[in-house]
Amino acid sequence: MRSPLLRRHGAGPVAHSAADQRGVETGSFTGPPGAGGARWPKLARMDWLPLLSTLAGAAIGIGSTLIADRNRWKREDVKDGLRLRLDLYI
């Protein structure tokens, strides 16, 4: 249940305004309980696990692609070097 009071940093209790009742944070209030004191209540209530999982998956995908391309480049470079040496010796 929501508390009827908000606390201003360093001050006593302050009553909710109409904007606060709608969940909109104003000024330097700490916001409603569960908002984490964030300035943007929707971001504070957001579930972060899907976002973090997506970012981790993207980082793993990009990293593995870069490693695979580098290994392919090295393999082709060695093959081209060997082909060049065979052409020079023959």
PDB file of C-alpha atoms in Angstrom:
ATOM      1  CA  MET A   1       0.000   0.000   0.000  1.00  0.00           C
ATOM      2  CA  ARG A   2       1.284   3.448  -0.866  1.00  0.00           C
ATOM      3  CA  SER A   3       2.340   5.772   1.887  1.00  0.00           C
ATOM      4  CA  PRO A   4       0.375   9.063   1.952  1.00  0.00           C
ATOM      5  CA  LEU A   5       3.615  10.977   2.409  1.00  0.00           C
ATOM      6  CA  LEU A   6       6.779  11.554   0.429  1.00  0.00           C
ATOM      7  CA  ARG A   7      10.048  12.696   1.909  1.00  0.00           C
ATOM      8  CA  ARG A   8      12.058  15.491   0.379  1.00  0.00           C
ATOM      9  CA  HIS A   9      15.823  15.082   0.757  1.00  0.00           C
ATOM     10  CA  GLY A  10      16.680  16.526   4.164  1.00  0.00           C
ATOM     11  CA  ALA A  11      13.139  17.779   4.851  1.00  0.00           C
ATOM     12  CA  GLY A  12      10.093  16.481   6.692  1.00  0.00           C
ATOM     13  CA  PRO A  13       7.116  14.715   5.132  1.00  0.00           C
ATOM     14  CA  VAL A  14       5.407  16.274   2.112  1.00  0.00           C
ATOM     15  CA  ALA A  15       1.888  15.332   0.965  1.00  0.00           C
ATOM     16  CA  HIS A  16       1.264  13.702  -2.408  1.00  0.00           C
ATOM     17  CA  SER A  17       0.177  15.966  -5.241  1.00  0.00           C
ATOM     18  CA  ALA A  18      -2.186  14.932  -8.033  1.00  0.00           C
ATOM     19  CA  ALA A  19       0.841  14.191 -10.255  1.00  0.00           C
ATOM     20  CA  ASP A  20       2.295  11.960  -7.563  1.00  0.00           C
ATOM     21  CA  GLN A  21      -0.985  10.045  -7.279  1.00  0.00           C
ATOM     22  CA  ARG A  22      -0.740   9.273 -11.029  1.00  0.00           C
ATOM     23  CA  GLY A  23       2.797   7.942 -10.520  1.00  0.00           C
ATOM     24  CA  VAL A  24       4.577  10.967 -12.020  1.00  0.00           C
ATOM     25  CA  GLU A  25       7.590  12.080 -10.068  1.00  0.00           C
ATOM     26  CA  THR A  26       8.156  15.785  -9.523  1.00  0.00           C
ATOM     27  CA  GLY A  27      11.091  17.783  -8.175  1.00  0.00           C
ATOM     28  CA  SER A  28      13.611  15.957  -6.027  1.00  0.00           C
ATOM     29  CA  PHE A  29      11.113  13.629  -4.349  1.00  0.00           C
ATOM     30  CA  THR A  30      12.212  10.069  -3.860  1.00  0.00           C
ATOM     31  CA  GLY A  31       9.076   8.765  -5.599  1.00  0.00           C
ATOM     32  CA  PRO A  32       6.630   6.035  -4.717  1.00  0.00           C
ATOM     33  CA  PRO A  33       7.791   2.897  -2.909  1.00  0.00           C
ATOM     34  CA  GLY A  34       9.318   0.371  -5.291  1.00  0.00           C
ATOM     35  CA  ALA A  35      10.439   3.014  -7.773  1.00  0.00           C
ATOM     36  CA  GLY A  36      14.017   2.793  -6.560  1.00  0.00           C
ATOM     37  CA  GLY A  37      14.248   6.566  -6.217  1.00  0.00           C
ATOM     38  CA  ALA A  38      14.700   6.940  -9.960  1.00  0.00           C
ATOM     39  CA  ARG A  39      13.738  10.075 -11.807  1.00  0.00           C
ATOM     40  CA  TRP A  40      11.817   8.023 -14.398  1.00  0.00           C
ATOM     41  CA  PRO A  41       9.375   5.703 -12.621  1.00  0.00           C
ATOM     42  CA  LYS A  42       8.700   3.554 -15.692  1.00  0.00           C
ATOM     43  CA  LEU A  43      12.415   2.760 -15.999  1.00  0.00           C
ATOM     44  CA  ALA A  44      12.642   2.014 -12.288  1.00  0.00           C
ATOM     45  CA  ARG A  45       9.801  -0.511 -12.538  1.00  0.00           C
ATOM     46  CA  MET A  46      11.135  -2.084 -15.728  1.00  0.00           C
ATOM     47  CA  ASP A  47      12.304  -5.670 -15.650  1.00  0.00           C
ATOM     48  CA  TRP A  48      16.009  -5.473 -16.523  1.00  0.00           C
ATOM     49  CA  LEU A  49      16.671  -9.193 -17.058  1.00  0.00           C
ATOM     50  CA  PRO A  50      15.451  -9.350 -20.698  1.00  0.00           C
ATOM     51  CA  LEU A  51      17.483  -6.276 -21.635  1.00  0.00           C
ATOM     52  CA  LEU A  52      20.641  -7.593 -19.982  1.00  0.00           C
ATOM     53  CA  SER A  53      20.141 -11.035 -21.550  1.00  0.00           C
ATOM     54  CA  THR A  54      19.753  -9.457 -24.987  1.00  0.00           C
ATOM     55  CA  LEU A  55      22.911  -7.381 -24.550  1.00  0.00           C
ATOM     56  CA  ALA A  56      24.877 -10.400 -23.302  1.00  0.00           C
ATOM     57  CA  GLY A  57      23.663 -12.494 -26.253  1.00  0.00           C
ATOM     58  CA  ALA A  58      24.599  -9.755 -28.708  1.00  0.00           C
ATOM     59  CA  ALA A  59      28.086  -9.441 -27.180  1.00  0.00           C
ATOM     60  CA  ILE A  60      28.620 -13.213 -27.343  1.00  0.00           C
ATOM     61  CA  GLY A  61      27.376 -13.336 -30.965  1.00  0.00           C
ATOM     62  CA  ILE A  62      29.557 -10.445 -32.116  1.00  0.00           C
ATOM     63  CA  GLY A  63      32.594 -11.810 -30.275  1.00  0.00           C
ATOM     64  CA  SER A  64      32.247 -15.303 -31.685  1.00  0.00           C
ATOM     65  CA  THR A  65      31.754 -13.931 -35.216  1.00  0.00           C
ATOM     66  CA  LEU A  66      34.902 -11.811 -34.936  1.00  0.00           C
ATOM     67  CA  ILE A  67      36.921 -14.775 -33.647  1.00  0.00           C
ATOM     68  CA  ALA A  68      35.642 -17.060 -36.433  1.00  0.00           C
ATOM     69  CA  ASP A  69      36.430 -14.454 -39.117  1.00  0.00           C
ATOM     70  CA  ARG A  70      39.924 -13.905 -37.720  1.00  0.00           C
ATOM     71  CA  ASN A  71      40.619 -17.645 -37.685  1.00  0.00           C
ATOM     72  CA  ARG A  72      39.335 -17.972 -41.262  1.00  0.00           C
ATOM     73  CA  TRP A  73      41.519 -15.055 -42.355  1.00  0.00           C
ATOM     74  CA  LYS A  74      44.593 -16.605 -40.725  1.00  0.00           C
ATOM     75  CA  ARG A  75      43.882 -19.995 -42.343  1.00  0.00           C
ATOM     76  CA  GLU A  76      43.474 -18.409 -45.792  1.00  0.00           C
ATOM     77  CA  ASP A  77      46.599 -16.289 -45.289  1.00  0.00           C
ATOM     78  CA  VAL A  78      48.667 -19.368 -44.439  1.00  0.00           C
ATOM     79  CA  LYS A  79      47.202 -21.209 -47.430  1.00  0.00           C
ATOM     80  CA  ASP A  80      47.994 -18.287 -49.765  1.00  0.00           C
ATOM     81  CA  GLY A  81      51.538 -18.073 -48.377  1.00  0.00           C
ATOM     82  CA  LEU A  82      52.101 -21.781 -48.961  1.00  0.00           C
ATOM     83  CA  ARG A  83      50.687 -21.514 -52.498  1.00  0.00           C
ATOM     84  CA  LEU A  84      53.017 -18.556 -53.221  1.00  0.00           C
ATOM     85  CA  ARG A  85      56.078 -20.474 -51.956  1.00  0.00           C
ATOM     86  CA  LEU A  86      55.162 -23.519 -54.069  1.00  0.00           C
ATOM     87  CA  ASP A  87      54.783 -21.295 -57.137  1.00  0.00           C
ATOM     88  CA  LEU A  88      58.179 -19.681 -56.508  1.00  0.00           C
ATOM     89  CA  TYR A  89      59.971 -23.022 -56.015  1.00  0.00           C
ATOM     90  CA  ILE A  90      58.482 -24.685 -59.069  1.00  0.00           C
TER      91      ILE A  90
END
